[in-house]
Amino acid sequence: MSEEKTEHVAEEDAPHPVIAPVIDQFPEARWEISGTDWLVDVDRSQLSDLAAACRDAGFEVCVDVTAVDWYRSRRPRFQVVVNLLSHQHRRRLRVTAGVPADDPSVPSLCPVYPGVNFPEREVYDLFGITFEGHPDMTRILMPDDWEGHPLRKDFAVGSVPVRFKESPEVI
C-alpha cells in the first residue's frame, strides 16, 4: 500500500474500533472480512494470546472450538477453528490456526474461555489434537480404550455390530 493511500484511508475502509486494537497487537496474523464477520488466521503459538485480546476487546463468548482435517489437500494438515461472539458489539470473529500432523497441539483456551473445556476434549478425542494446558485432556465421546481418532480422514472405516430394539438381527 502506498503512503498516499495510507494517509487518506476512507472511514469505511478503517478497521472497526472493536477489532482495531487486536489487529494492532497481532499484525502478522492474516485478517479478512466476510460480510459482517471478521476472520483471522494466526500462528498456533499465538492462539491463546489472541483469544485473550479478543475477550478483552469485547468478544465475551466462545461459541465453539472445532477442527478440520485437510488430509492430502493442504498443509498444515489440521486447522483449529474458534468461533467468538460479541453480544455488545453484535459481531462475530472466526479464528483459525494451522496445526501440523507431526505435532498436533495448540495452547488451550480454557484459561481464557472456561466454557471450551468440552469442545477442546471433543477435538482431542475425534481429531487427536492436544490442547496444551487443558485441565482434563481425556476422551469425552469415545471409550477410553478406543484406538485412533474417528474424524481424521485416514481413519480406517470399519463396522461395529449394532443390535436395534425389536430386531432379531445384528446389523
Coordinates of C-alpha atoms in Angstrom, one line a residue:
M1 CA 0.0 0.0 0.0
S2 CA 1.4 3.4 -0.9
E3 CA 2.0 6.1 1.7
E4 CA -0.5 8.3 0.0
K5 CA -3.2 5.7 0.2
T6 CA -2.4 5.1 3.9
E7 CA -2.8 8.8 4.7
H8 CA -6.2 9.0 3.1
V9 CA -7.9 5.9 4.3
A10 CA -11.6 6.3 3.9
E11 CA -13.6 5.9 7.1
E12 CA -15.4 2.8 5.8
D13 CA -12.0 1.2 5.0
A14 CA -10.7 1.6 8.5
P15 CA -10.9 -1.3 10.9
H16 CA -13.9 -1.3 13.2
P17 CA -12.9 0.3 16.6
V18 CA -13.7 -3.0 18.4
I19 CA -11.2 -5.1 16.4
A20 CA -8.6 -2.4 15.6
P21 CA -6.6 -2.8 18.9
V22 CA -6.5 -6.6 18.3
I23 CA -5.3 -6.1 14.8
D24 CA -2.5 -3.8 16.1
Q25 CA -1.4 -6.4 18.7
F26 CA -1.2 -9.2 16.0
P27 CA 0.0 -7.6 12.8
E28 CA 1.4 -10.8 11.5
A29 CA -2.0 -12.5 11.6
R30 CA -4.0 -12.6 8.3
W31 CA -7.2 -10.6 8.8
E32 CA -10.2 -10.6 6.4
I33 CA -13.8 -9.6 6.5
S34 CA -16.6 -11.8 5.2
G35 CA -19.9 -9.9 5.1
T36 CA -20.1 -8.6 8.7
D37 CA -17.9 -11.3 10.2
W38 CA -14.2 -11.0 10.8
L39 CA -11.8 -13.8 10.0
V40 CA -8.3 -14.2 11.3
D41 CA -5.7 -16.8 10.7
V42 CA -3.0 -16.8 13.4
D43 CA 0.1 -18.9 14.2
R44 CA -0.9 -21.7 16.6
S45 CA 1.6 -20.4 19.3
Q46 CA -0.4 -17.1 19.5
L47 CA -3.9 -18.7 19.6
S48 CA -4.4 -18.2 23.4
D49 CA -2.9 -14.7 23.4
L50 CA -5.2 -13.7 20.5
A51 CA -8.2 -15.2 22.3
A52 CA -7.4 -13.2 25.4
A53 CA -7.0 -10.0 23.4
C54 CA -10.4 -10.7 21.7
R55 CA -12.1 -11.3 25.1
D56 CA -10.7 -8.0 26.4
A57 CA -11.9 -6.2 23.2
G58 CA -15.5 -7.4 23.9
F59 CA -15.8 -10.9 22.5
E60 CA -17.3 -12.3 25.6
V61 CA -18.4 -15.7 24.3
C62 CA -16.5 -18.6 22.7
V63 CA -19.3 -20.3 20.7
D64 CA -17.3 -23.3 19.5
V65 CA -14.0 -24.9 19.1
T66 CA -13.6 -27.5 16.3
A67 CA -11.1 -28.7 13.7
V68 CA -10.7 -29.5 10.1
D69 CA -8.6 -32.3 8.6
W70 CA -7.2 -31.2 5.3
Y71 CA -5.6 -34.6 4.7
R72 CA -3.6 -34.5 1.4
S73 CA -5.2 -31.3 0.2
R74 CA -3.5 -28.7 2.3
R75 CA -0.5 -28.1 4.7
P76 CA -0.5 -27.9 7.6
R77 CA -2.8 -30.9 7.7
F78 CA -5.1 -29.7 10.5
Q79 CA -6.8 -26.4 11.3
V80 CA -8.3 -25.5 14.6
V81 CA -11.4 -23.2 14.2
V82 CA -12.6 -21.0 17.1
N83 CA -15.8 -19.0 16.8
L84 CA -16.1 -15.9 19.0
L85 CA -19.1 -13.7 19.6
S86 CA -19.5 -10.2 20.9
H87 CA -23.1 -9.6 22.1
Q88 CA -22.4 -6.0 23.0
H89 CA -21.0 -5.1 19.5
R90 CA -23.1 -7.6 17.6
R91 CA -20.1 -9.1 15.8
R92 CA -18.6 -12.5 15.1
L93 CA -15.0 -13.5 14.7
R94 CA -13.7 -16.8 13.3
V95 CA -10.1 -17.6 14.4
T96 CA -8.2 -20.3 12.7
A97 CA -4.8 -21.8 13.4
G98 CA -2.9 -24.4 11.3
V99 CA -1.7 -27.5 13.1
P100 CA 0.9 -29.8 11.6
A101 CA 0.3 -33.6 11.6
D102 CA 3.7 -34.3 13.2
D103 CA 2.9 -32.1 16.3
P104 CA -0.9 -31.9 16.6
S105 CA -1.1 -29.5 19.6
V106 CA -2.2 -25.9 20.3
P107 CA -2.5 -23.9 23.5
S108 CA -5.7 -24.5 25.5
L109 CA -8.3 -21.7 25.5
C110 CA -9.7 -22.9 28.9
P111 CA -7.9 -20.1 30.9
V112 CA -9.5 -17.5 28.6
Y113 CA -12.9 -19.1 28.0
P114 CA -13.6 -21.8 30.6
G115 CA -16.6 -23.0 28.6
V116 CA -14.4 -24.5 25.9
N117 CA -13.5 -27.4 28.2
F118 CA -15.8 -29.9 26.5
P119 CA -15.3 -28.7 22.9
E120 CA -11.5 -29.0 23.3
R121 CA -11.9 -32.5 24.6
E122 CA -14.1 -33.4 21.7
V123 CA -11.5 -32.1 19.2
Y124 CA -8.8 -34.1 21.0
D125 CA -11.0 -37.2 21.0
L126 CA -12.1 -37.1 17.4
F127 CA -9.1 -35.5 15.7
G128 CA -6.2 -36.2 18.1
I129 CA -5.2 -32.5 18.5
T130 CA -3.9 -31.9 22.0
F131 CA -4.7 -28.6 23.8
E132 CA -1.7 -27.8 26.0
G133 CA -2.6 -26.6 29.4
H134 CA -6.1 -28.1 29.4
P135 CA -7.2 -29.2 32.9
D136 CA -8.5 -32.7 31.8
M137 CA -7.3 -33.7 28.3
T138 CA -9.1 -37.1 28.2
R139 CA -11.6 -38.6 25.8
I140 CA -15.1 -37.4 26.0
L141 CA -17.1 -39.3 23.4
M142 CA -15.2 -42.5 22.5
P143 CA -14.5 -45.3 25.0
D144 CA -11.2 -44.9 26.9
D145 CA -9.7 -47.9 25.2
W146 CA -10.6 -46.7 21.6
E147 CA -7.7 -46.6 19.3
G148 CA -7.4 -43.7 16.8
H149 CA -9.4 -40.6 16.1
P150 CA -12.5 -41.2 14.0
L151 CA -12.8 -37.8 12.3
R152 CA -9.3 -38.0 10.8
K153 CA -9.7 -38.6 7.1
D154 CA -7.2 -41.5 7.2
F155 CA -9.1 -43.3 10.0
A156 CA -9.9 -46.8 8.8
V157 CA -13.7 -47.2 8.3
G158 CA -15.0 -50.4 9.8
S159 CA -18.2 -51.7 11.2
V160 CA -19.4 -52.3 14.7
P161 CA -22.2 -54.7 15.0
V162 CA -25.3 -53.0 16.3
R163 CA -28.5 -54.6 17.6
F164 CA -31.6 -52.4 17.4
K165 CA -34.6 -52.9 19.7
E166 CA -37.2 -55.3 18.4
S167 CA -34.8 -56.6 15.8
P168 CA -33.6 -60.2 15.9
E169 CA -30.7 -59.4 13.6
V170 CA -27.4 -57.8 14.3
I171 CA -26.8 -55.2 11.5

